[in-house]
CSV table of C-alpha atoms in Angstrom, one decimal:
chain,number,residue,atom,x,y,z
A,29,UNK,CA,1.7,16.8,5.3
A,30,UNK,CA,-0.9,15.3,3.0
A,31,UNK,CA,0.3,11.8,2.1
A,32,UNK,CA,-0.6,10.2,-1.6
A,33,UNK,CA,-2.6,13.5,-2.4
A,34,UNK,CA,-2.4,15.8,-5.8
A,35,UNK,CA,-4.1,19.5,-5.7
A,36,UNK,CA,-5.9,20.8,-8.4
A,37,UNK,CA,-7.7,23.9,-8.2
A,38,UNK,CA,-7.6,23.9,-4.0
A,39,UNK,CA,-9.5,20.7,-4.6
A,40,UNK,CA,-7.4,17.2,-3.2
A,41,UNK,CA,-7.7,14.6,-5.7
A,42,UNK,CA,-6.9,11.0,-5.0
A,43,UNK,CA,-3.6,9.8,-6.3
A,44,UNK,CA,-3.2,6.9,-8.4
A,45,UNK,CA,-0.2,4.5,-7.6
A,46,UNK,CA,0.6,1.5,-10.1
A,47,UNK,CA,1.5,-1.6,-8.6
A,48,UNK,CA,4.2,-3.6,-10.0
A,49,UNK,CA,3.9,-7.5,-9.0
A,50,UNK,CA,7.4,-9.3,-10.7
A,51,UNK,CA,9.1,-12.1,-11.0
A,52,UNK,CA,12.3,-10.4,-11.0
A,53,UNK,CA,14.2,-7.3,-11.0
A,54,UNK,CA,14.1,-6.6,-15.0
A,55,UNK,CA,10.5,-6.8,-14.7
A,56,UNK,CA,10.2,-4.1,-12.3
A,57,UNK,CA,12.6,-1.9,-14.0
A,58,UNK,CA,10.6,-2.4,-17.1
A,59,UNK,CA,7.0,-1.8,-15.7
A,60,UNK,CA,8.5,1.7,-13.7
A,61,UNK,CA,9.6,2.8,-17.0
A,62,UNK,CA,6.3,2.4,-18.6
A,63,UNK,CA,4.7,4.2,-15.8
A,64,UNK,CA,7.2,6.6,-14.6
A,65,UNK,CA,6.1,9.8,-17.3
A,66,UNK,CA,2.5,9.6,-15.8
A,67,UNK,CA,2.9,9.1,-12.1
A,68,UNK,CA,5.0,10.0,-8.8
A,69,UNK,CA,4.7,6.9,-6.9
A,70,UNK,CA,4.4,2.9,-7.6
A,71,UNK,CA,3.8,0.4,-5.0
A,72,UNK,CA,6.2,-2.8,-5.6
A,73,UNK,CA,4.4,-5.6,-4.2
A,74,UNK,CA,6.9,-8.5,-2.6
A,75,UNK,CA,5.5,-11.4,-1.7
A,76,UNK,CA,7.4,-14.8,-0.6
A,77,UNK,CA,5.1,-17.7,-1.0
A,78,UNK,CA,4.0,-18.2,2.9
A,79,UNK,CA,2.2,-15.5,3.9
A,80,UNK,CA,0.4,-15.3,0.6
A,81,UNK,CA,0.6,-18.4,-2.1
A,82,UNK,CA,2.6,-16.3,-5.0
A,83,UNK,CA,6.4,-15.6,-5.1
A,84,UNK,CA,7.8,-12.3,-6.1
A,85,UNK,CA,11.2,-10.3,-6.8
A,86,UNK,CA,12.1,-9.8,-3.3
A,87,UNK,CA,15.9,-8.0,-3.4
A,88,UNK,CA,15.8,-4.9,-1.2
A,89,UNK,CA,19.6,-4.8,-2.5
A,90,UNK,CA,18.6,-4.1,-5.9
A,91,UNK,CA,17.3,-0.9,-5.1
A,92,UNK,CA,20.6,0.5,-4.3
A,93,UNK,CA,21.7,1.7,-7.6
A,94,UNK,CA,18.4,2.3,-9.1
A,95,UNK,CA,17.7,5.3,-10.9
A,96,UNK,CA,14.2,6.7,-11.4
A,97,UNK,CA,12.6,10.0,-10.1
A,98,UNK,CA,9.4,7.5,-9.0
A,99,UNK,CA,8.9,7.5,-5.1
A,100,UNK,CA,8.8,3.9,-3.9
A,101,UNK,CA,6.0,2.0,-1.4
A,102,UNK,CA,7.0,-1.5,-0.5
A,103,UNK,CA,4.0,-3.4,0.2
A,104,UNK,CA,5.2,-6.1,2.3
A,105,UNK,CA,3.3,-9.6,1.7
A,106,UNK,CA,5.5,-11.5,3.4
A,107,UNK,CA,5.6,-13.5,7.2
A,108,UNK,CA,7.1,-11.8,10.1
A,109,UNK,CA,7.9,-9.0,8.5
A,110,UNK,CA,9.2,-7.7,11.4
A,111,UNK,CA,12.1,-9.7,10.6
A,112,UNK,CA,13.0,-8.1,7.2
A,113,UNK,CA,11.7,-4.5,7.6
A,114,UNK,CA,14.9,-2.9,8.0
A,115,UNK,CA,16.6,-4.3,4.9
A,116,UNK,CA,13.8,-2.6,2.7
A,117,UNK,CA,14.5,0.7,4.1
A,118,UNK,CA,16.6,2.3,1.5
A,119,UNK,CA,16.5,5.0,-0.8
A,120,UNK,CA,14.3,5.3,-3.7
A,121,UNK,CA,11.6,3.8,-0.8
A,122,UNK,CA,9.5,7.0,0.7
A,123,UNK,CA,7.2,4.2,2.5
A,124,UNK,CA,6.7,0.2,4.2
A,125,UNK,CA,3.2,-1.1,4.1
A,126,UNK,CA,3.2,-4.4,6.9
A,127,UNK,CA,0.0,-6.7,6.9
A,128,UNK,CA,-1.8,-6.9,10.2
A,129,UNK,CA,-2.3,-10.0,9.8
A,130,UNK,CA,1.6,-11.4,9.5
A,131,UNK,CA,2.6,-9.5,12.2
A,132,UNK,CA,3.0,-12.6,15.1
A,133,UNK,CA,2.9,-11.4,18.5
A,134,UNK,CA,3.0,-7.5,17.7
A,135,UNK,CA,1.2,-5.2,20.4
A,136,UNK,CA,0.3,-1.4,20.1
A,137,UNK,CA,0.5,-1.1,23.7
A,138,UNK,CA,4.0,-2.8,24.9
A,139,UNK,CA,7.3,-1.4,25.1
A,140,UNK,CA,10.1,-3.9,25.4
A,141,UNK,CA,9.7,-7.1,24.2
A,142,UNK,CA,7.7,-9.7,26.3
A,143,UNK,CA,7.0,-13.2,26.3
A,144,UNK,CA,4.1,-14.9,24.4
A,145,UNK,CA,2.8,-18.5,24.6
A,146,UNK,CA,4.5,-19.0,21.2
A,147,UNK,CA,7.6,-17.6,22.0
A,148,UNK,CA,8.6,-13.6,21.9
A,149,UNK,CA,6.6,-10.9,21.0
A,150,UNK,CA,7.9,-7.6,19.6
A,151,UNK,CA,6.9,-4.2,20.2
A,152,UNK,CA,4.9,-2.4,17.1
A,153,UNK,CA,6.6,1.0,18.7
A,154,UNK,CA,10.5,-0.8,17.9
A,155,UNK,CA,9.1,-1.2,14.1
A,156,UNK,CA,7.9,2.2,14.0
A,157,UNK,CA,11.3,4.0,15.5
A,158,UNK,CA,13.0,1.8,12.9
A,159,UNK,CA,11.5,3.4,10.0
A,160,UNK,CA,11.1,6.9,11.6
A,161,UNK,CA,15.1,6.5,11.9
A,162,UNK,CA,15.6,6.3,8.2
A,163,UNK,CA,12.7,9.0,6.9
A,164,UNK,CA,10.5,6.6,5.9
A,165,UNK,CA,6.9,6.4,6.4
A,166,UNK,CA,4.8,3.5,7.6
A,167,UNK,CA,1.4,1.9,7.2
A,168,UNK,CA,-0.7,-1.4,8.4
A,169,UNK,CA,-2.6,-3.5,5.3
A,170,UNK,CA,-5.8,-5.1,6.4
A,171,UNK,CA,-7.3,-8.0,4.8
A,172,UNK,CA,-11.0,-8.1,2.8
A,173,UNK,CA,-12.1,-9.8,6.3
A,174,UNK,CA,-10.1,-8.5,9.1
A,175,UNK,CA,-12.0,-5.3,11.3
A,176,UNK,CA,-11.3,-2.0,11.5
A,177,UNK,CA,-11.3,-1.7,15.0
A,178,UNK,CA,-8.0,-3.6,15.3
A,179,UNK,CA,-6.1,-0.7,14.5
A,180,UNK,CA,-7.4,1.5,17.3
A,181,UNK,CA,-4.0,0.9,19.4
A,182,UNK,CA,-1.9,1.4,16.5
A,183,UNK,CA,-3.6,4.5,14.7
A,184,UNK,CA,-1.5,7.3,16.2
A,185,UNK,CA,2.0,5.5,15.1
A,186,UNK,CA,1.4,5.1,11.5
A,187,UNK,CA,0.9,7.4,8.4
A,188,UNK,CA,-1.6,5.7,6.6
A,189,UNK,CA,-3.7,2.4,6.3
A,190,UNK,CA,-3.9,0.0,3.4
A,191,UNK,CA,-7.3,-1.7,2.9
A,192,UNK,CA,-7.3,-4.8,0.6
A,193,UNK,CA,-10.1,-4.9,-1.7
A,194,UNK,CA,-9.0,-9.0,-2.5
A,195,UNK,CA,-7.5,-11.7,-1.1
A,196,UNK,CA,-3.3,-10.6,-1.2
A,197,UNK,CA,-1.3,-12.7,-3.5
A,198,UNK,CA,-2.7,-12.6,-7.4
A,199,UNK,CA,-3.3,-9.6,-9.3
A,200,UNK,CA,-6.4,-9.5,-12.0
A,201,UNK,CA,-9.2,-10.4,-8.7
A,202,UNK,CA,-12.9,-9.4,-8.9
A,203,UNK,CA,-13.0,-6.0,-6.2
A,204,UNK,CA,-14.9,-7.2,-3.9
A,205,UNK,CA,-18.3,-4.2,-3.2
A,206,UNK,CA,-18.0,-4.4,0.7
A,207,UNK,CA,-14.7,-2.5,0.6
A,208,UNK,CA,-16.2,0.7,0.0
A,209,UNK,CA,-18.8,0.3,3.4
A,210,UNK,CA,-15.6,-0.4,4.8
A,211,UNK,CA,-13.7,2.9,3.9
A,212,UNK,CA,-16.6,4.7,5.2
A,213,UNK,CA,-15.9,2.9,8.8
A,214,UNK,CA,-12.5,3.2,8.6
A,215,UNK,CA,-13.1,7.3,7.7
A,216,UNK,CA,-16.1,7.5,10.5
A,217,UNK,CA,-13.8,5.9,13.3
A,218,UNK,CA,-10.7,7.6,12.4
A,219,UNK,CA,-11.1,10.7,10.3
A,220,UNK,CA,-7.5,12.1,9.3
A,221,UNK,CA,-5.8,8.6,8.6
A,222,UNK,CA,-4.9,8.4,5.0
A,223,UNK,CA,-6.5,5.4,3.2
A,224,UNK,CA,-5.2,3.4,0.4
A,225,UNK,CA,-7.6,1.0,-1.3
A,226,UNK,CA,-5.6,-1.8,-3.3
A,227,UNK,CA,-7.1,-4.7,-5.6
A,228,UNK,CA,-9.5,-5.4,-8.7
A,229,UNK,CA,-9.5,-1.7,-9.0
A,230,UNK,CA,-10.6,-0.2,-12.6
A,231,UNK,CA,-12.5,2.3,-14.4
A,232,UNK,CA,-15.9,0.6,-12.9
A,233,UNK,CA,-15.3,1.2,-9.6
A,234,UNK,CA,-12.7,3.4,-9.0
A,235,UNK,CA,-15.1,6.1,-8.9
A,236,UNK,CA,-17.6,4.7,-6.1
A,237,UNK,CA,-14.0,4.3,-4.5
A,238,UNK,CA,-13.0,8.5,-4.6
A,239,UNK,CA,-16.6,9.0,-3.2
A,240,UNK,CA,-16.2,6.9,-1.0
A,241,UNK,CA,-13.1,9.0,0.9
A,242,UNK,CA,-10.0,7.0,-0.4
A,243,UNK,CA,-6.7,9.0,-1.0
A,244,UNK,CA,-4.7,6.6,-2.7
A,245,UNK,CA,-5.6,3.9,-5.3
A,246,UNK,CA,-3.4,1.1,-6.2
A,247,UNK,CA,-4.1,-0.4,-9.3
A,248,UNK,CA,-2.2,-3.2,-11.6
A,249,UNK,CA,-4.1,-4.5,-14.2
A,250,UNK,CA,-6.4,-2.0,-15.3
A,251,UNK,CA,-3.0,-0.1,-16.2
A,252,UNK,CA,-0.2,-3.1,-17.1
A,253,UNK,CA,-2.4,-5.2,-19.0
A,254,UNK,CA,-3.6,-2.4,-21.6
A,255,UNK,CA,-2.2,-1.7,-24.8
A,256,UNK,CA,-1.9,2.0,-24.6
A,257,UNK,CA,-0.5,2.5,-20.5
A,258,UNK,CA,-1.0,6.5,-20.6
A,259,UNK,CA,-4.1,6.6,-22.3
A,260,UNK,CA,-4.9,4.4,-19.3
A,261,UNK,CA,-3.8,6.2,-16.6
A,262,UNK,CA,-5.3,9.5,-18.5
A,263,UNK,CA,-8.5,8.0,-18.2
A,264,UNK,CA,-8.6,6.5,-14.8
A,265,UNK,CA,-7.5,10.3,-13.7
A,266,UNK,CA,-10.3,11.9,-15.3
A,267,UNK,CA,-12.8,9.5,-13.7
A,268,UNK,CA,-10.7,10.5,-10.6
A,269,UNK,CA,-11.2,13.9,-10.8
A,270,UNK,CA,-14.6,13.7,-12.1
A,271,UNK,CA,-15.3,12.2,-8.4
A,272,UNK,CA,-13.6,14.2,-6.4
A,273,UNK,CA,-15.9,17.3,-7.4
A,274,UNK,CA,-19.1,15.5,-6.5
């Protein structure tokens, strides 16, 4: 199955997912409905003030009795999310995103859950069956700094990878240039994982981006902050596609 990928003329073309960052659940309602004519998926960003210094809407409950045809990533920005993940697996959501780098004591390669020298650990296989269980998909978010190789051990359990392309917590951040050497490592080491590229991403760059082999592109600002939101989206598609034929 090709994950976060539109086909036009036998050609895949990068799909664009807004990202909605909120204080609370009216905002998000709102921003989907702005977005919801022009796209398939949004990415709702939840974030709870540890892991990353910004607090979000962060209600998987609310989700419940939502009605939108938009298919749902939750990009979780939050500590141990181990410890949440199962709340957020409810219908509209098609897919989890979990940060490498809050996950405490997760290993690729253990089974049952084994001690650490800061208490238990928990096995990344236990997450994955958890989401497998309720249809959902999974993926693993890497920080700007953080190397590709950590996710050799983990590759084959998860659908796709999430590369940040700023520091997690603000939206409206300079995209930082060494992201797209860094989708071209992440492509060379492990060529059929789907890669989503997330942060300062505009009509600039978003480009340079498609070249450089991402297949999803998660943008906020370059969409929510102008006046006209589908004469936005219009154009950041026909840079897309413009790409994707080079």
């Amino acid at each position: 199955m090709k994950i976060g990928l539109l086909i036009i003329e036998n050609l895949f073309v990068p799909e664009i997912i807004p990202t909605i960052i909120a204080k609370d659940f009216d905002e998000v309602k709102r921003k989907m409905i702005l977005v919801e004519p022009f796209v398939k998926t949004v990415q709702l960003d939840v974030m709870d003030g540890i892991f990353v210094p910004n607090i979000t809407w962060q209600n998987p409950e609310d989700l419940n009795d939502l009605q939108t045809n938009l298919e749902l990533e939750v990009h979780l920005m939050v500590e141990k999310p181990q410890l949440v993940l199962n709340k957020w697996l409810v219908s509209p959501v098609k897919r989890i995103i979990l940060h490498w780098e809050a996950m405490e004591n997760i290993h690729a390669h253990e089974l049952v859950p084994y001690q650490t020298s800061t208490g238990m650990g928990f096995p990344f296989v236990n997450l994955v069956d958890e989401v497998r269980k309720k249809g959902k998909q999974i993926g693993i978010a890497l920080n700007p700094g953080k190397p590709i190789d950590v996710l050799e051990y983990f590759i084959t359990e998860i659908d796709m990878v999430l590369l940040m392309s700023v520091e997690p917590g603000f939206g409206g951040q300079e995209f930082k240039k060494e992201t797209l050497g860094r989708i071209a490592h992440l492509r060379e080491k492990f060529p059929s994982v789907k890669i989503e590229v997330d942060g300062g991403i505009n009509q600039n760059n978003i480009g340079d981006l498609v070249k450089a082999g991402a297949d999803m592109l998660a943008v906020g600002t370059a969409i929510f902050d102008e006046a006209d939101i589908k004469t936005a989206i219009e154009n950041l598609k026909s840079i897309i596609n413009e790409a994707a034929q080079e």
